[in-house]
């Protein structure tokens, strides 16, 4: 029983350490901040798109990129700098490290995306029709995307550039199949099947439900999928990292 | 009281058995030296003992707490200094120590007090607010040690703590180990440096090819494998090997400006040298005898196994 407070404290301290050390690292700024911003300019500026239709999707994309950009960096960076071994020798477990990494990624995602949304309400007339769903979308979105980031860092690598490349190979295709640039209602055939497989689709749909009131699925389905996906990513990261630990990597 | 207990530890990496049925016990207040050649399994063993690696079989208890069943409680008892100085280069020395203190649940006031104390002890007060990446290897190692002792651990694990350090840093590390031991901490030290183990440790354990081949006090190990002793002598002018062709001298080897004479009867050799020097009008500038060495025992055990 004594271990529960120690476990929770470990998560908190690791989260604080990650926030201090990794938020300002160039790969995080590049792929978590600049890239989604450039995507916004590329797709929205001068193209006269309906912002009411596309802003929820943009917000989901922003959240996806920011929340999933911290996780892939932390473990490979720590392994390269050989601080990972010391971290494991502190009163923490691999689970506290994974959850600390997820929390740091989620906090980064919430912070930046919230700033973008607050800034945008001054320029773009996009309403939030359901505040509860909006908060839920933020929470579940950052959690599942940050968990994806940590899962992407789990293969035994001590090379941050390799892991960032791998994570972008997974993340970039997702934004094209998740109803961000083509609404789900306009998709058909293989495109629609792929969209159903992407967790980002359900986040976009939840933001649509919260902001425009129109969604393809029930918010329960969207929320349920995001919870299952987040739990699945965390469990998969745990299994992979435990296996690496057994192998001494 | 037993502070570290390891029973039948086995760790395999693929087809290689890095640690093969290792059992050891370290008593409270003891400085325990863990020696072995490269690749013998020292670092893997220390990783198993500190909960960084999971064993394939066997168990580890720290102060009676099973580290694999209750890792957090067990790790609260210990401080670990891994092989390379593993501190956060982007943080200052002070921030690294605060992070370490937070990990052990130390309140801020206690952390501040202890950090001030450690900075004075380790001699880098003026650099406490500099990023660690700007430090020399020796300074980084001092920060690494400071991070491990901030909470005054009951057990301190050190993996090759003086490897690659300059003389000053090495002395400071050894002094810190002494101090921690005097304050009641049990020390588990892996090292390549036989002399270091000889002077620091009450018990020495030698591992080779993943198995423990000997465990005893340094003196008893030395005696166990003492075959020859040596006499070192230097004269005020150059002499040839012929001078040492005498009964009792097994072998004579030049050693810098001295000669090292291997013998199983140092007393007889000493008398011979003094007599011969007198007859030849040679001035003896230095004359020392060396007893059986731990190095000899180490080489014997790790070569024969």
Coordinates of C-alpha atoms in Angstrom, one line a residue:
Chain A
X1 CA 0.0 0.0 0.0
X2 CA 3.0 2.3 0.7
X3 CA 3.8 2.0 -3.0
X4 CA 0.8 3.9 -4.3
X5 CA 1.8 7.4 -3.1
X6 CA 5.4 6.6 -4.3
X7 CA 4.0 5.6 -7.7
X8 CA 1.9 8.7 -8.1
X9 CA 4.8 11.0 -6.9
X10 CA 7.0 9.3 -9.5
X11 CA 4.6 10.1 -12.3
X12 CA 4.4 13.8 -11.1
X13 CA 8.1 14.2 -10.8
X14 CA 8.8 12.6 -14.2
X15 CA 6.1 14.8 -15.8
X16 CA 7.7 17.9 -14.4
X17 CA 11.2 16.7 -15.6
X18 CA 9.8 16.0 -19.1
X19 CA 8.1 19.4 -19.3
X20 CA 11.3 21.2 -18.3
X21 CA 13.6 19.3 -20.5
X22 CA 11.7 18.4 -23.7
X23 CA 9.1 21.1 -24.5
X24 CA 11.8 23.3 -26.0
X25 CA 13.7 20.6 -27.9
X26 CA 13.9 21.4 -31.7
X27 CA 12.0 18.2 -32.8
X28 CA 9.1 19.0 -30.5
X29 CA 8.9 22.7 -31.7
X30 CA 9.2 21.6 -35.3
X31 CA 6.7 18.8 -35.4
X32 CA 4.5 19.8 -32.6
X33 CA 4.2 23.5 -33.3
X34 CA 5.5 24.8 -36.6
X35 CA 4.3 21.9 -38.7
X36 CA 0.6 22.0 -37.9
X37 CA 0.8 25.8 -38.2
X38 CA 2.2 25.6 -41.7
X39 CA -0.4 23.0 -42.6
X40 CA -3.0 25.5 -41.5
X41 CA -1.6 28.1 -43.8
X42 CA -1.2 25.7 -46.7
X43 CA -4.7 24.5 -46.6
X44 CA -6.8 27.4 -45.3
X45 CA -5.1 30.7 -46.3
X46 CA -6.4 32.1 -49.6
X47 CA -8.5 29.0 -50.3
X48 CA -11.9 30.3 -49.1
X49 CA -12.8 27.1 -47.3
X50 CA -15.7 27.0 -44.9
X51 CA -14.0 27.6 -41.6
X52 CA -17.1 26.4 -39.7
X53 CA -16.6 23.0 -41.4
X54 CA -12.9 22.8 -41.3
X55 CA -11.9 24.5 -38.0
X56 CA -12.9 21.6 -35.7
X57 CA -10.8 19.3 -37.9
X58 CA -7.9 21.8 -37.8
X59 CA -8.1 21.9 -34.0
X60 CA -8.1 18.1 -33.9
X61 CA -5.0 18.0 -36.1
X62 CA -3.3 20.6 -34.0
X63 CA -4.0 18.6 -30.9
X64 CA -2.9 15.4 -32.6
X65 CA 0.5 16.8 -33.6
X66 CA 1.2 18.7 -30.4
X67 CA 0.2 15.9 -28.0
X68 CA 2.0 13.2 -30.0
X69 CA 5.3 15.1 -30.6
X70 CA 6.8 15.0 -27.1
X71 CA 6.5 11.2 -26.4
X72 CA 8.6 9.9 -29.3
X73 CA 11.5 12.1 -28.2
X74 CA 11.8 11.3 -24.5
X75 CA 12.8 7.7 -24.2
X76 CA 15.3 7.6 -27.2
X77 CA 16.8 10.9 -25.9
X78 CA 17.2 9.5 -22.4
X79 CA 18.6 6.2 -23.7
X80 CA 21.1 8.1 -25.8
X81 CA 22.2 10.4 -22.9
X82 CA 22.2 7.3 -20.7
X83 CA 19.9 9.0 -18.2
X84 CA 17.3 6.3 -18.7
X85 CA 19.2 3.8 -16.5
X86 CA 19.5 6.3 -13.7
X87 CA 15.8 7.1 -14.0
X88 CA 15.0 3.4 -13.6
X89 CA 17.2 3.2 -10.5
X90 CA 15.1 5.9 -8.8
X91 CA 12.0 4.9 -6.8
X92 CA 9.9 4.7 -10.0
X93 CA 8.7 1.9 -12.2
X94 CA 8.5 1.6 -15.9
X95 CA 4.7 2.3 -15.6
X96 CA 5.4 5.6 -13.8
X97 CA 7.8 6.5 -16.6
X98 CA 5.3 5.7 -19.3
X99 CA 2.5 7.6 -17.5
X100 CA 4.8 10.5 -16.8
X101 CA 5.7 10.7 -20.5
X102 CA 2.0 10.5 -21.5
X103 CA 1.0 13.2 -19.1
X104 CA 3.8 15.5 -20.3
X105 CA 2.7 15.0 -23.9
X106 CA -1.0 15.5 -23.0
X107 CA -0.2 18.7 -21.1
X108 CA 1.8 20.1 -24.1
X109 CA -1.1 19.2 -26.4
X110 CA -3.7 20.8 -24.2
X111 CA -1.6 23.9 -23.6
X112 CA -0.7 24.7 -27.2
X113 CA -4.1 23.7 -28.7
X114 CA -6.0 25.7 -26.1
X115 CA -3.8 28.7 -26.9
X116 CA -4.5 28.3 -30.6
X117 CA -8.3 28.0 -29.9
X118 CA -8.3 31.0 -27.6
X119 CA -6.3 33.1 -30.2
X120 CA -8.6 31.9 -33.0
X121 CA -11.9 33.0 -31.3
X122 CA -10.8 36.6 -31.9
X123 CA -10.5 36.1 -35.6
X124 CA -12.7 33.2 -36.6
X125 CA -16.4 33.1 -35.7
X126 CA -16.5 29.5 -34.6
X127 CA -18.9 28.7 -31.8
X128 CA -18.8 25.8 -29.3
X129 CA -22.3 24.4 -29.1
X130 CA -21.5 21.8 -26.4
X131 CA -18.9 22.9 -23.9
X132 CA -18.9 19.5 -22.1
X133 CA -18.2 17.6 -25.3
X134 CA -15.5 20.2 -26.2
X135 CA -13.7 19.6 -22.9
X136 CA -14.1 15.8 -23.3
X137 CA -12.7 16.0 -26.8
X138 CA -9.7 18.0 -25.5
X139 CA -9.1 15.5 -22.7
X140 CA -9.6 12.3 -24.6
X141 CA -7.8 13.6 -27.7
X142 CA -4.7 14.7 -25.8
X143 CA -4.6 11.4 -23.8
X144 CA -4.9 9.1 -26.9
X145 CA -2.5 11.2 -29.0
X146 CA 0.1 11.5 -26.2
X147 CA -0.2 7.7 -25.6
X148 CA 0.4 7.2 -29.4
X149 CA 3.5 9.3 -29.0
X150 CA 4.8 7.2 -26.2
X151 CA 4.0 4.0 -28.1
X152 CA 6.0 5.2 -31.1
X153 CA 9.0 5.7 -28.8
X154 CA 8.8 2.2 -27.3
X155 CA 10.9 0.3 -29.9
X156 CA 14.4 -0.1 -28.5
X157 CA 16.2 2.8 -30.1
X158 CA 18.6 5.4 -28.7
X159 CA 18.4 7.5 -31.8
X160 CA 15.9 10.4 -31.5
X161 CA 16.1 11.3 -35.2
X162 CA 15.2 7.7 -36.2
X163 CA 12.3 7.6 -33.9
X164 CA 11.0 11.0 -35.1
X165 CA 11.2 9.8 -38.7
X166 CA 9.3 6.6 -37.7
X167 CA 6.7 8.6 -35.8
X168 CA 6.1 10.9 -38.8
X169 CA 5.7 8.0 -41.1
X170 CA 2.9 6.9 -38.9
X171 CA 1.4 10.3 -38.1
X172 CA 1.4 12.0 -41.5
X173 CA -0.7 9.4 -43.3
X174 CA -3.3 9.6 -40.5
X175 CA -4.1 13.2 -41.2
X176 CA -5.1 12.4 -44.8
X177 CA -7.5 9.6 -43.9
X178 CA -9.2 11.0 -40.9
X179 CA -11.7 13.4 -42.2
X180 CA -9.6 16.5 -41.7
X181 CA -9.3 17.7 -45.3
X182 CA -12.2 15.6 -46.7
X183 CA -15.2 15.4 -44.4
X184 CA -16.2 11.9 -43.5
X185 CA -19.6 12.3 -45.1
X186 CA -17.9 12.9 -48.5
X187 CA -15.8 9.8 -48.2
X188 CA -16.6 6.4 -49.7
X189 CA -15.1 2.9 -50.4
X190 CA -11.5 2.2 -49.2
X191 CA -11.1 5.8 -48.0
X192 CA -14.0 5.5 -45.7
X193 CA -12.8 2.1 -44.4
X194 CA -9.4 3.5 -43.7
X195 CA -11.0 6.5 -42.0
X196 CA -12.8 4.1 -39.6
X197 CA -9.5 2.5 -38.7
X198 CA -7.9 5.9 -37.7
X199 CA -8.4 7.0 -34.1
X200 CA -8.0 10.6 -35.3
X201 CA -11.3 10.2 -37.2
X202 CA -13.2 9.9 -33.9
X203 CA -11.4 12.9 -32.4
X204 CA -12.3 15.0 -35.5
X205 CA -15.9 13.8 -35.2
X206 CA -16.0 14.6 -31.5
X207 CA -14.8 18.1 -32.1
X208 CA -17.4 18.4 -34.9
X209 CA -20.1 17.3 -32.4
X210 CA -18.9 19.8 -29.8
X211 CA -18.5 22.8 -32.2
X212 CA -21.0 22.5 -35.0
X213 CA -23.3 19.9 -33.5
X214 CA -23.0 17.7 -36.6
X215 CA -21.2 14.4 -36.3
X216 CA -21.0 11.1 -38.1
X217 CA -21.1 9.0 -34.9
X218 CA -22.6 9.3 -31.5
X219 CA -20.2 11.1 -29.1
X220 CA -20.4 7.9 -27.0
X221 CA -18.9 6.0 -29.8
X222 CA -16.2 8.6 -30.4
X223 CA -15.4 8.9 -26.7
X224 CA -15.5 5.1 -26.3
X225 CA -13.1 4.5 -29.2
X226 CA -10.7 7.2 -27.9
X227 CA -10.7 5.6 -24.4
X228 CA -10.1 2.1 -25.8
X229 CA -7.4 3.4 -28.2
X230 CA -5.6 5.3 -25.4
X231 CA -5.6 2.3 -23.1
X232 CA -4.5 0.1 -26.0
X233 CA -1.6 2.4 -26.8
X234 CA -0.4 2.6 -23.2
X235 CA -0.7 -1.2 -22.7
X236 CA 1.2 -1.9 -26.0
X237 CA 3.9 0.6 -24.9
X238 CA 4.1 -1.2 -21.5
X239 CA 4.4 -4.6 -23.1
X240 CA 7.1 -3.5 -25.6
X241 CA 9.1 -1.6 -23.0
X242 CA 8.9 -4.5 -20.5
X243 CA 10.2 -6.8 -23.3
X244 CA 13.0 -4.4 -24.0
X245 CA 13.9 -4.3 -20.3
X246 CA 14.0 -8.1 -20.2
X247 CA 16.4 -8.0 -23.2
X248 CA 18.5 -5.3 -21.5
X249 CA 17.7 -2.6 -24.0
Chain B
X1 CA 22.1 -7.7 9.5
X2 CA 21.9 -8.6 5.8
X3 CA 21.4 -5.5 3.6
X4 CA 21.8 -7.0 0.2
X5 CA 20.7 -10.6 -0.5
X6 CA 20.8 -12.1 -3.9
X7 CA 19.8 -15.7 -4.5
X8 CA 20.5 -17.8 -7.6
X9 CA 20.3 -14.9 -10.0
X10 CA 20.3 -15.9 -13.7
X11 CA 20.1 -13.5 -16.6
X12 CA 20.3 -14.5 -20.3
X13 CA 20.6 -12.4 -23.3
X14 CA 19.7 -14.7 -26.2
X15 CA 22.0 -17.6 -26.1
X16 CA 24.5 -15.8 -23.8
X17 CA 24.2 -16.3 -20.0
X18 CA 25.5 -13.1 -18.6
X19 CA 24.8 -14.0 -15.0
X20 CA 24.7 -17.6 -14.0
X21 CA 23.4 -18.6 -10.6
X22 CA 24.9 -15.7 -8.7
X23 CA 24.2 -15.6 -5.0
X24 CA 25.7 -13.1 -2.6
X25 CA 25.1 -11.4 0.8
X26 CA 26.3 -8.0 1.9
X27 CA 26.1 -7.1 5.6
X28 CA 25.2 -3.7 7.0
X29 CA 28.0 -1.2 7.0
X30 CA 30.2 -3.3 4.8
X31 CA 32.1 -2.0 1.7
X32 CA 31.7 -4.9 -0.8
X33 CA 33.9 -5.0 -3.8
X34 CA 32.7 -6.7 -6.9
X35 CA 35.6 -7.5 -9.3
X36 CA 35.8 -9.1 -12.7
X37 CA 37.3 -8.8 -16.1
X38 CA 35.5 -7.0 -18.9
X39 CA 32.3 -8.8 -19.9
X40 CA 32.3 -10.9 -16.7
X41 CA 28.8 -9.9 -15.7
X42 CA 29.5 -7.1 -13.2
X43 CA 27.3 -4.4 -14.7
X44 CA 24.5 -6.9 -15.4
X45 CA 24.6 -8.1 -11.8
X46 CA 24.5 -4.5 -10.5
X47 CA 21.5 -3.8 -12.8
X48 CA 19.7 -6.9 -11.4
X49 CA 20.5 -5.8 -7.8
X50 CA 19.1 -2.3 -8.4
X51 CA 16.0 -3.3 -10.2
X52 CA 17.0 -1.8 -13.6
X53 CA 17.0 -5.3 -15.2
X54 CA 14.6 -8.2 -14.6
X55 CA 16.3 -11.5 -13.9
X56 CA 15.2 -14.7 -15.7
X57 CA 15.4 -16.4 -12.3
X58 CA 16.4 -15.7 -8.7
X59 CA 15.5 -12.9 -6.3
X60 CA 17.0 -9.8 -4.7
X61 CA 16.3 -8.3 -1.3
X62 CA 17.3 -4.9 -0.2
X63 CA 16.9 -4.6 3.6
X64 CA 14.7 -7.5 3.4
X65 CA 12.4 -6.0 0.7
X66 CA 12.0 -8.0 -2.5
X67 CA 13.1 -5.5 -5.2
X68 CA 11.0 -7.1 -7.9
X69 CA 7.8 -7.4 -5.9
X70 CA 8.1 -4.1 -4.1
X71 CA 10.5 -2.1 -6.3
X72 CA 9.6 1.4 -5.0
X73 CA 10.0 0.6 -1.3
X74 CA 13.3 -1.2 -2.1
X75 CA 14.6 1.6 -4.3
X76 CA 13.9 4.2 -1.6
X77 CA 16.7 2.5 0.5
X78 CA 19.3 2.9 -2.2
X79 CA 21.4 5.3 -4.2
X80 CA 22.8 4.2 -7.5
X81 CA 25.8 5.6 -9.5
X82 CA 25.6 3.9 -12.9
X83 CA 28.7 3.2 -15.0
X84 CA 28.8 6.5 -17.0
X85 CA 28.0 9.8 -15.4
X86 CA 24.3 9.9 -16.1
X87 CA 23.0 13.3 -15.3
X88 CA 20.9 15.7 -17.3
X89 CA 23.3 17.9 -19.3
X90 CA 20.7 20.6 -19.9
X91 CA 20.0 21.1 -16.2
X92 CA 22.3 22.8 -13.8
X93 CA 24.1 20.9 -11.1
X94 CA 21.6 22.3 -8.6
X95 CA 18.6 21.4 -10.7
X96 CA 19.9 17.8 -11.1
X97 CA 20.1 17.5 -7.4
X98 CA 16.7 18.9 -6.8
X99 CA 15.3 16.4 -9.4
X100 CA 17.0 13.6 -7.6
X101 CA 15.7 14.8 -4.2
X102 CA 12.2 15.1 -5.5
X103 CA 12.4 11.5 -6.8
X104 CA 13.1 10.4 -3.2
X105 CA 10.3 12.5 -1.9
X106 CA 12.5 15.0 0.0
X107 CA 10.7 18.3 0.9
X108 CA 12.1 21.5 -0.5
X109 CA 13.6 22.8 2.7
X110 CA 15.4 19.5 3.4
X111 CA 16.6 19.4 -0.3
X112 CA 18.0 22.9 0.0
X113 CA 19.9 22.1 3.2
X114 CA 21.3 18.9 1.9
X115 CA 22.3 20.4 -1.5
X116 CA 24.3 23.2 0.2
X117 CA 26.0 20.6 2.3
X118 CA 26.8 18.4 -0.7
X119 CA 28.1 21.2 -2.8
X120 CA 30.6 22.1 -0.1
X121 CA 31.6 18.5 0.4
X122 CA 32.1 17.8 -3.3
X123 CA 33.8 21.1 -4.0
X124 CA 31.8 22.7 -6.7
X125 CA 29.7 25.3 -5.0
X126 CA 30.7 28.0 -7.4
X127 CA 29.5 26.0 -10.4
X128 CA 26.1 24.9 -8.9
X129 CA 24.2 27.1 -11.4
X130 CA 26.1 26.1 -14.5
X131 CA 24.6 23.6 -16.9
X132 CA 26.2 20.1 -16.4
X133 CA 26.9 19.8 -20.1
X134 CA 29.7 22.4 -19.6
X135 CA 31.4 20.3 -16.9
X136 CA 34.5 18.0 -17.3
X137 CA 34.1 14.3 -16.9
X138 CA 35.3 14.4 -13.3
X139 CA 32.8 17.1 -12.4
X140 CA 29.9 15.3 -14.1
X141 CA 30.8 12.2 -12.1
X142 CA 30.7 14.3 -8.9
X143 CA 27.2 15.5 -9.8
X144 CA 26.2 11.9 -10.5
X145 CA 27.5 10.9 -7.1
X146 CA 25.8 13.8 -5.4
X147 CA 22.5 12.8 -7.0
X148 CA 22.8 9.3 -5.6
X149 CA 23.7 10.3 -2.0
X150 CA 21.3 13.3 -1.6
X151 CA 18.8 11.2 0.5
X152 CA 21.6 9.5 2.6
X153 CA 20.8 6.1 1.2
X154 CA 21.3 3.0 3.4
X155 CA 22.8 1.2 0.4
X156 CA 25.0 2.8 -2.2
X157 CA 25.7 1.0 -5.5
X158 CA 28.6 2.3 -7.5
X159 CA 29.4 0.9 -10.9
X160 CA 33.1 1.7 -11.8
X161 CA 32.9 5.1 -10.2
X162 CA 36.5 6.1 -10.8
X163 CA 36.8 4.8 -14.3
X164 CA 38.5 7.4 -16.5
X165 CA 38.8 10.1 -13.8
X166 CA 41.8 12.3 -13.1
X167 CA 43.7 11.9 -9.8
X168 CA 41.8 14.7 -7.9
X169 CA 38.4 13.5 -9.0
X170 CA 39.3 9.9 -8.2
X171 CA 40.5 10.9 -4.7
X172 CA 37.3 12.9 -4.1
X173 CA 35.2 9.9 -5.1
X174 CA 37.1 7.5 -2.8
X175 CA 36.8 10.0 0.0
X176 CA 33.1 10.3 -0.5
X177 CA 32.8 6.5 -0.5
X178 CA 34.7 6.4 2.8
X179 CA 32.5 9.2 4.3
X180 CA 29.3 7.5 3.3
X181 CA 30.5 4.2 4.7
X182 CA 31.5 5.9 8.0
X183 CA 28.0 7.5 8.2
X184 CA 26.6 4.0 8.1
X185 CA 25.8 3.3 4.4
X186 CA 26.6 -0.1 3.0
X187 CA 28.6 0.2 -0.2
X188 CA 28.5 -2.2 -3.2
X189 CA 31.3 -1.3 -5.5
X190 CA 32.2 -2.7 -8.9
X191 CA 35.7 -1.8 -10.1
X192 CA 38.5 -2.7 -12.4
X193 CA 40.9 -1.2 -10.1
X194 CA 42.3 -4.0 -7.9
X195 CA 44.2 -1.5 -5.6
X196 CA 41.0 0.4 -5.0
X197 CA 39.2 -2.7 -4.0
X198 CA 42.1 -3.7 -1.8
X199 CA 42.1 -0.4 0.2
X200 CA 38.3 0.2 0.3
X201 CA 36.6 -3.1 0.7
X202 CA 36.2 -5.4 3.7
X203 CA 34.9 -8.2 1.4
X204 CA 35.8 -8.8 -2.2
X205 CA 33.8 -11.0 -4.6
X206 CA 35.3 -12.0 -8.0
X207 CA 33.0 -12.8 -10.9
X208 CA 34.1 -14.5 -14.1
X209 CA 32.0 -15.6 -17.1
X210 CA 28.9 -14.8 -15.1
X211 CA 29.8 -16.9 -12.1
X212 CA 31.2 -16.0 -8.7
X213 CA 34.6 -17.7 -8.4
X214 CA 35.7 -16.4 -5.0
X215 CA 34.4 -14.3 -2.1
X216 CA 36.4 -13.4 0.9
X217 CA 38.4 -10.6 2.6
X218 CA 41.2 -9.1 0.4
X219 CA 43.8 -10.4 2.8
X220 CA 42.5 -14.0 2.8
X221 CA 42.2 -14.0 -1.0
X222 CA 45.8 -12.8 -1.3
X223 CA 47.1 -15.5 1.0
X224 CA 45.1 -18.1 -0.8
X225 CA 46.9 -17.5 -4.0
X226 CA 50.3 -16.2 -2.8
X227 CA 53.0 -18.0 -4.7
X228 CA 55.8 -15.5 -5.1
X229 CA 56.7 -12.2 -3.6
X230 CA 58.9 -9.5 -4.9
X231 CA 61.8 -7.2 -3.9
X232 CA 62.4 -3.9 -5.8
X233 CA 65.8 -2.4 -5.7
X234 CA 67.6 0.5 -7.4
X235 CA 71.3 1.5 -7.3
X236 CA 73.2 4.7 -7.8
X237 CA 74.6 3.3 -11.1
X238 CA 73.5 1.0 -13.8
X239 CA 73.8 -2.8 -13.2
X240 CA 73.2 -5.8 -15.4
X241 CA 71.0 -8.8 -14.9
X242 CA 74.1 -10.9 -14.0
X243 CA 74.1 -9.2 -10.6
X244 CA 70.9 -11.1 -9.7
X245 CA 72.0 -14.5 -10.6
X246 CA 71.7 -15.9 -7.1
X247 CA 69.9 -18.7 -5.4
X248 CA 66.4 -17.7 -4.3
X249 CA 65.8 -15.2 -7.1
X250 CA 63.2 -16.8 -9.4
X251 CA 63.2 -14.0 -12.0
X252 CA 64.7 -10.5 -12.4
X253 CA 62.9 -7.9 -14.5
X254 CA 63.9 -4.3 -15.2
X255 CA 61.2 -1.9 -14.0
X256 CA 61.9 1.7 -14.9
X257 CA 65.1 2.7 -13.1
X258 CA 64.6 -0.3 -10.7
X259 CA 64.9 -4.1 -10.8
X260 CA 62.0 -6.3 -9.6
X261 CA 63.2 -9.6 -8.2
X262 CA 60.6 -12.4 -7.8
X263 CA 61.3 -14.7 -4.9
X264 CA 59.7 -17.1 -2.5
X265 CA 62.2 -16.0 0.2
X266 CA 62.4 -12.2 0.4
X267 CA 64.5 -12.2 3.6
X268 CA 67.3 -14.2 1.9
X269 CA 67.2 -11.9 -1.2
X270 CA 67.4 -8.8 0.9
X271 CA 70.5 -10.1 2.7
X272 CA 72.1 -11.1 -0.6
X273 CA 71.5 -7.6 -2.2
X274 CA 72.9 -5.7 0.8
X275 CA 76.0 -8.0 0.9
X276 CA 76.6 -7.8 -2.9
X277 CA 76.2 -4.0 -3.0
X278 CA 78.8 -3.7 -0.2
X279 CA 81.2 -6.0 -2.1
X280 CA 80.7 -4.1 -5.4
X281 CA 80.7 -0.6 -3.7
X282 CA 77.2 0.0 -5.1
X283 CA 74.9 2.6 -3.3
X284 CA 71.3 1.3 -2.8
X285 CA 69.0 4.2 -3.5
X286 CA 65.8 2.3 -2.8
X287 CA 64.8 -1.2 -1.5
X288 CA 61.2 -2.4 -1.0
X289 CA 59.5 -5.7 -0.6
X290 CA 56.0 -6.4 -1.9
X291 CA 53.8 -9.1 -0.4
X292 CA 51.3 -11.3 -2.2
X293 CA 48.9 -9.1 -4.2
X294 CA 45.1 -9.1 -4.7
X295 CA 45.9 -8.6 -8.4
X296 CA 47.7 -12.0 -8.4
X297 CA 44.7 -13.7 -6.8
X298 CA 42.4 -11.9 -9.4
X299 CA 44.5 -13.0 -12.3
X300 CA 44.8 -16.5 -11.0
X301 CA 41.0 -16.8 -10.5
X302 CA 39.9 -15.2 -13.7
X303 CA 42.4 -17.0 -15.9
X304 CA 42.0 -20.5 -14.4
X305 CA 38.2 -20.5 -14.3

